[in-house]
CSV table of C-alpha atoms (C1' of nucleotides) in Angstrom, one decimal:
chain,number,residue,atom,x,y,z
A,3,MET,CA,130.5,127.1,92.6
A,4,PRO,CA,128.9,129.8,94.2
A,5,GLU,CA,128.2,129.0,97.8
A,6,LEU,CA,125.1,130.1,99.8
A,7,PRO,CA,125.7,133.9,99.7
A,8,GLU,CA,126.4,133.9,95.9
A,9,VAL,CA,123.3,131.7,95.2
A,10,GLU,CA,121.2,133.9,97.5
A,11,THR,CA,122.3,137.0,95.6
A,12,ILE,CA,121.5,135.4,92.3
A,13,VAL,CA,118.1,134.3,93.5
A,14,ARG,CA,117.2,137.8,94.8
A,15,ASP,CA,118.3,139.4,91.6
A,16,LEU,CA,116.3,136.9,89.4
A,17,ASN,CA,113.2,137.3,91.5
A,18,LYS,CA,113.3,141.0,90.7
A,19,SER,CA,114.0,140.6,87.0
A,20,LEU,CA,112.1,137.4,86.1
A,21,ARG,CA,109.2,136.9,88.4
A,22,SER,CA,105.9,136.4,86.5
A,23,LYS,CA,107.7,136.3,83.1
A,24,THR,CA,106.7,133.4,80.7
A,25,PHE,CA,109.2,131.2,79.0
A,26,SER,CA,108.5,131.4,75.3
A,27,ASN,CA,111.4,129.2,74.1
A,28,VAL,CA,114.3,127.2,75.4
A,29,ILE,CA,117.5,126.7,73.3
A,30,VAL,CA,119.8,124.0,74.5
A,31,HIS,CA,123.3,124.6,73.1
A,32,ASP,CA,124.9,121.8,75.1
A,33,ALA,CA,122.7,119.0,76.4
A,34,PHE,CA,125.5,117.7,78.5
A,35,VAL,CA,124.3,119.9,81.4
A,36,LEU,CA,120.8,118.4,81.3
A,37,ARG,CA,119.8,115.6,83.7
A,38,GLN,CA,116.9,114.5,81.6
A,39,GLN,CA,115.9,114.1,78.0
A,40,GLN,CA,116.2,117.5,76.1
A,41,LYS,CA,112.7,117.2,74.6
A,42,ASP,CA,111.1,116.5,78.0
A,43,PHE,CA,113.1,119.4,79.6
A,44,ILE,CA,112.0,121.9,77.0
A,45,ARG,CA,108.4,120.7,76.9
A,46,ARG,CA,107.9,121.1,80.6
A,47,ILE,CA,109.3,124.7,80.6
A,48,LYS,CA,108.0,126.2,77.4
A,49,GLY,CA,104.9,128.3,78.0
A,50,GLN,CA,105.2,128.3,81.8
A,51,ALA,CA,105.2,131.4,83.8
A,52,ILE,CA,107.6,131.8,86.7
A,53,SER,CA,105.8,132.1,90.0
A,54,LYS,CA,108.9,132.6,92.1
A,55,ILE,CA,112.5,131.7,92.5
A,56,THR,CA,114.0,130.2,95.7
A,57,ARG,CA,117.1,128.5,97.0
A,58,ARG,CA,117.9,125.3,98.9
A,59,GLY,CA,121.5,125.0,99.9
A,60,LYS,CA,123.4,126.0,96.7
A,61,ALA,CA,120.7,125.0,94.3
A,62,VAL,CA,118.3,127.5,92.5
A,63,ILE,CA,114.7,126.5,92.4
A,64,VAL,CA,112.5,128.1,89.7
A,65,HIS,CA,108.8,127.6,90.6
A,66,LEU,CA,106.7,127.1,87.5
A,67,ALA,CA,103.0,128.0,87.2
A,68,SER,CA,102.4,124.3,86.4
A,69,GLY,CA,103.5,123.4,89.9
A,70,GLU,CA,106.7,121.8,88.6
A,71,PHE,CA,110.2,123.0,89.5
A,72,LEU,CA,113.2,123.9,87.4
A,73,ILE,CA,116.2,122.9,89.5
A,74,ILE,CA,119.6,124.5,88.6
A,75,GLN,CA,122.7,123.3,90.4
A,76,LEU,CA,125.5,125.7,89.4
A,77,MET,CA,128.3,123.7,90.9
A,78,MET,CA,131.7,125.3,90.4
A,79,THR,CA,131.3,127.5,87.3
A,80,GLY,CA,127.6,127.8,86.5
A,81,GLN,CA,126.2,131.3,86.0
A,82,LEU,CA,122.6,132.6,85.5
A,83,ILE,CA,122.6,135.9,83.8
A,84,ALA,CA,119.6,137.9,82.7
A,85,ASN,CA,119.9,139.6,79.4
A,86,GLY,CA,123.6,138.9,79.0
A,87,ALA,CA,125.5,138.4,75.8
A,88,LYS,CA,125.8,134.7,74.7
A,89,ASP,CA,129.4,133.4,74.8
A,90,LEU,CA,131.2,130.1,74.2
A,91,HIS,CA,130.2,128.9,77.7
A,92,THR,CA,126.5,129.6,77.2
A,93,ARG,CA,124.9,126.1,77.5
A,94,ILE,CA,121.2,127.1,77.5
A,95,THR,CA,119.3,130.2,76.5
A,96,PHE,CA,115.9,130.7,78.1
A,97,ASN,CA,113.8,133.2,76.1
A,98,PHE,CA,110.8,135.0,77.6
A,99,SER,CA,107.6,136.2,75.9
A,100,ASP,CA,108.5,139.9,76.5
A,101,GLY,CA,111.7,139.5,74.4
A,102,SER,CA,114.1,139.3,77.4
A,103,ARG,CA,116.2,136.2,78.1
A,104,LEU,CA,118.2,134.3,80.7
A,105,LEU,CA,121.5,132.6,79.9
A,106,TYR,CA,122.9,129.6,81.7
A,107,ASN,CA,126.7,129.7,81.3
A,108,ASP,CA,129.0,127.0,82.6
A,109,GLN,CA,132.7,126.8,81.8
A,110,ARG,CA,133.4,123.4,83.3
A,111,ARG,CA,130.0,121.8,82.6
A,112,PHE,CA,129.7,120.4,86.1
A,113,GLY,CA,126.3,122.1,86.6
A,114,GLN,CA,123.0,120.2,86.3
A,115,LEU,CA,119.5,121.3,85.2
A,116,ARG,CA,116.3,119.4,85.4
A,117,VAL,CA,112.6,119.8,85.7
A,118,VAL,CA,110.8,117.8,88.5
A,119,ALA,CA,107.3,117.5,89.7
A,120,HIS,CA,108.4,117.1,93.3
A,121,LEU,CA,111.5,118.3,95.1
A,122,SER,CA,112.0,114.9,96.6
A,123,GLU,CA,112.9,113.6,93.1
A,124,VAL,CA,116.2,115.4,93.7
A,125,ASN,CA,118.1,113.0,95.9
A,126,HIS,CA,120.5,115.8,97.0
A,127,PHE,CA,117.6,117.6,98.7
A,128,ASN,CA,116.7,114.5,100.7
A,129,ILE,CA,120.1,114.2,102.4
A,130,LEU,CA,120.8,117.9,102.7
A,131,GLY,CA,121.2,119.3,106.2
A,132,PRO,CA,119.3,122.4,107.6
A,133,GLU,CA,119.6,125.9,106.2
A,134,PRO,CA,122.1,127.9,108.4
A,135,PHE,CA,119.6,130.7,108.9
A,136,SER,CA,116.8,128.3,110.1
A,137,LYS,CA,115.8,127.5,113.7
A,138,ASP,CA,116.7,123.9,113.0
A,139,PHE,CA,120.3,124.8,112.8
A,140,ASN,CA,121.3,125.7,116.3
A,141,PRO,CA,124.2,125.2,118.8
A,142,SER,CA,122.7,122.1,120.4
A,143,LEU,CA,122.3,120.4,117.0
A,144,MET,CA,125.9,121.4,116.2
A,145,SER,CA,127.2,120.0,119.5
A,146,GLU,CA,125.3,116.7,119.0
A,147,ALA,CA,126.8,116.3,115.4
A,148,PHE,CA,130.3,117.3,116.5
A,149,HIS,CA,130.3,114.8,119.3
A,150,LYS,CA,129.5,111.9,117.0
A,151,THR,CA,132.5,112.3,114.8
A,152,ILE,CA,136.3,112.1,114.8
A,153,ARG,CA,136.7,114.4,111.8
A,154,PRO,CA,138.4,117.8,111.7
A,155,ILE,CA,136.0,120.7,112.1
A,156,LYS,CA,136.7,121.9,108.5
A,157,ASN,CA,135.5,118.6,107.1
A,158,VAL,CA,132.3,118.8,109.1
A,159,LEU,CA,131.5,122.4,108.0
A,160,LEU,CA,131.9,121.3,104.4
A,161,ASP,CA,129.6,118.3,104.9
A,162,HIS,CA,126.3,119.3,103.3
A,163,THR,CA,124.4,116.7,105.4
A,164,PHE,CA,125.5,118.7,108.5
A,165,VAL,CA,124.5,122.1,107.2
A,166,ALA,CA,123.5,123.3,103.7
A,167,GLY,CA,125.2,125.9,101.7
A,168,ILE,CA,128.7,126.3,103.2
A,169,GLY,CA,131.6,125.7,100.8
A,170,ASN,CA,135.3,126.0,100.9
A,171,ILE,CA,135.6,129.8,101.0
A,172,TYR,CA,133.1,130.4,103.9
A,173,ALA,CA,134.3,127.3,105.8
A,174,CYS,CA,137.8,128.9,106.0
A,175,GLU,CA,136.4,132.4,106.9
A,176,ILE,CA,134.1,131.0,109.6
A,177,LEU,CA,136.9,129.2,111.3
A,178,PHE,CA,139.1,132.2,111.1
A,179,ARG,CA,136.5,134.3,112.8
A,180,SER,CA,135.9,131.6,115.4
A,181,ARG,CA,139.7,131.4,116.1
A,182,LEU,CA,139.5,127.6,115.5
A,183,SER,CA,142.1,125.6,113.6
A,184,PRO,CA,140.6,123.8,110.6
A,185,ARG,CA,142.3,120.6,111.9
A,186,ARG,CA,140.8,120.7,115.3
A,187,GLN,CA,138.7,117.6,115.9
A,188,ALA,CA,135.0,118.6,116.0
A,189,ARG,CA,134.4,116.7,119.2
A,190,ARG,CA,137.1,118.7,120.9
A,191,ILE,CA,135.3,122.0,120.5
A,192,SER,CA,133.8,123.4,123.7
A,193,ARG,CA,130.2,124.3,124.3
A,194,THR,CA,131.2,128.0,124.4
A,195,GLU,CA,133.2,127.7,121.2
A,196,VAL,CA,130.2,126.0,119.5
A,197,LYS,CA,127.9,128.9,120.4
A,198,ALA,CA,130.4,131.5,119.1
A,199,MET,CA,130.9,129.5,115.9
A,200,HIS,CA,127.1,129.3,115.3
A,201,ARG,CA,127.0,133.1,115.6
A,202,ASN,CA,130.0,133.4,113.2
A,203,ILE,CA,128.4,131.1,110.6
A,204,ILE,CA,125.4,133.4,110.5
A,205,GLU,CA,127.4,136.6,110.6
A,206,VAL,CA,129.9,135.6,107.8
A,207,LEU,CA,127.1,134.4,105.5
A,208,GLU,CA,125.0,137.5,106.1
A,209,GLU,CA,127.9,139.9,105.5
A,210,ALA,CA,128.8,138.1,102.3
A,211,ILE,CA,125.2,138.4,101.1
A,212,VAL,CA,125.3,142.2,101.9
A,213,HIS,CA,128.4,142.4,99.7
A,214,ARG,CA,126.8,140.3,97.0
A,215,GLY,CA,129.1,137.3,97.4
A,216,SER,CA,132.7,136.6,96.6
A,217,SER,CA,134.0,136.5,93.1
A,218,MET,CA,137.1,134.4,92.7
A,219,ARG,CA,137.2,133.5,89.0
A,220,ASN,CA,133.8,132.6,87.7
A,221,TYR,CA,131.1,133.8,90.0
A,222,ARG,CA,128.7,136.5,88.7
A,223,ASP,CA,125.4,137.7,90.0
A,224,GLY,CA,122.1,137.7,88.1
A,225,ALA,CA,123.1,140.8,86.2
A,226,GLY,CA,126.6,139.4,85.3
A,227,GLN,CA,128.4,141.6,87.9
A,228,LYS,CA,131.1,140.4,90.3
A,229,GLY,CA,130.6,140.2,94.1
A,230,ARG,CA,132.7,142.3,96.4
A,231,PHE,CA,133.1,140.1,99.5
A,232,ASN,CA,136.4,138.6,98.2
A,233,GLU,CA,138.0,142.0,99.0
A,234,ARG,CA,137.0,141.4,102.7
A,235,LEU,CA,138.2,137.8,102.9
A,236,ALA,CA,140.6,137.3,105.9
A,237,VAL,CA,142.2,134.1,104.9
A,238,TYR,CA,140.8,132.4,101.8
A,239,SER,CA,143.3,132.3,99.0
A,240,ARG,CA,145.7,134.6,101.0
A,241,GLN,CA,148.6,132.3,101.8
A,242,GLY,CA,151.8,134.2,102.7
A,243,LEU,CA,149.9,137.4,103.3
A,244,PRO,CA,149.6,138.8,106.8
A,245,CYS,CA,146.8,137.6,109.1
A,246,PRO,CA,144.5,140.6,109.6
A,247,ARG,CA,144.5,139.9,113.4
A,248,CYS,CA,148.1,139.1,114.3
A,249,GLN,CA,150.1,139.9,111.1
A,250,LYS,CA,151.7,136.4,111.0
A,251,PRO,CA,151.6,134.8,107.5
A,252,ILE,CA,148.5,132.9,106.4
A,253,GLN,CA,149.2,129.2,105.8
A,254,ARG,CA,147.8,126.8,103.2
A,255,ILE,CA,147.2,123.2,103.9
A,256,THR,CA,145.1,120.5,102.3
A,257,LEU,CA,142.1,119.1,104.2
A,258,ALA,CA,139.3,117.0,102.8
A,259,GLY,CA,141.1,117.3,99.5
A,260,ARG,CA,140.6,121.1,99.4
A,261,GLY,CA,142.9,124.0,99.8
A,262,THR,CA,142.5,125.3,103.4
A,263,PHE,CA,143.7,128.7,104.5
A,264,TYR,CA,144.2,129.7,108.2
A,265,CYS,CA,146.4,131.5,110.6
A,266,GLY,CA,148.4,129.0,112.6
A,267,HIS,CA,149.1,131.7,115.3
A,268,CYS,CA,145.6,132.8,116.2
A,269,GLN,CA,143.5,129.8,115.1
A,270,LYS,CA,144.0,127.0,117.7
B,11,DA,C1',129.2,102.7,108.9
B,12,DG,C1',132.0,106.6,108.8
B,13,DG,C1',135.4,108.8,106.3
B,14,DT,C1',138.6,109.7,102.5
B,15,DC,C1',139.8,110.2,97.7
B,16,DG,C1',139.4,110.4,92.9
B,17,DA,C1',136.5,111.5,89.1
B,18,DC,C1',133.7,114.5,86.6
B,19,DC,C1',135.3,118.9,83.0
B,20,DT,C1',137.6,123.2,81.2
B,21,DG,C1',140.8,126.7,81.4
B,22,DG,C1',144.1,130.0,83.7
B,23,DC,C1',148.5,130.5,85.5
B,24,DA,C1',153.2,129.6,87.2
B,25,DG,C1',157.4,127.6,86.2
B,26,DC,C1',160.7,125.9,83.3
C,8,DT,C1',156.3,130.5,72.6
C,9,DG,C1',155.1,126.3,74.3
C,10,DC,C1',154.9,122.6,77.2
C,11,DT,C1',153.8,120.5,81.9
C,12,DG,C1',151.7,120.4,86.2
C,13,DC,C1',148.8,122.3,89.5
C,14,DC,C1',144.8,124.6,90.9
C,15,DA,C1',139.8,126.1,91.0
C,16,DG,C1',133.7,128.0,94.5
C,17,DG,C1',130.7,121.1,94.3
C,18,DT,C1',128.9,116.6,94.5
C,19,DC,C1',128.8,111.7,93.9
C,20,DG,C1',130.3,107.0,94.1
C,21,DA,C1',134.0,103.7,94.9
C,22,DC,C1',136.7,102.1,98.2
C,23,DC,C1',139.1,101.4,102.8
DNA sequence: AGGTCGACCTGGCAGC
DNA sequence: TGCTGCCAGGTCGACC
């Protein structure tokens, strides 16, 4: 799925195009993506105005005038596209009273949608770590977490109870920028390296947001456009290509069951 | 208890 | 052309 920068881009787009619109109708083309009864889902959305749209980790939160929340977890291939053309992967069509609409597309159907009265009903939110841009996420918290584990640093970065929103692409890019091997044990990272890594996490995510995210296969922004940050990726999905820093070929290994890309020469 | 791995789905692509 | 196997941005639960 979209990781934090992609979801942030979608949320900013949708806030511009959808805020204060009212849902006139909801058409469920494929109830598989719902995490509650279809009738209940539709009843709680229909007639509601959108007060705002926010993000927590990689989840989109649509705040309804009723005080309830429409939670959308895009997972790997979910898309939220305003005024797009319906295709065979369109699972839900949200119509608005002004005649516009929002499509939920999802090729692999991993995504999940539900309406809740309280965010704590979504268990994922209860175990989710701090937002990377928040004050709660800082070098001392990182050091403390790193010290308690024997896992490789890549696995810790991907652990959403440690920090929210970082997925496979940005974990690889953050480690490249920090010159750290993805296999390095988290507890073996020095205080100085932790501080630099904290800066790099913020930097990489912010830059990716500026470039509207990375489009590999499926990611599209709220208007259905691709992001541009994938053109700037240093290592992700670039095995065999020269490292932008030292020109040695980028390697691919598997860590935490995921493809992991790094430069064995300048990441130690 | 911490950590790893497969399952959940669909489809694109490389290789034969 | 057509088949097989591998790969894909996330998350959860079973298992070691």
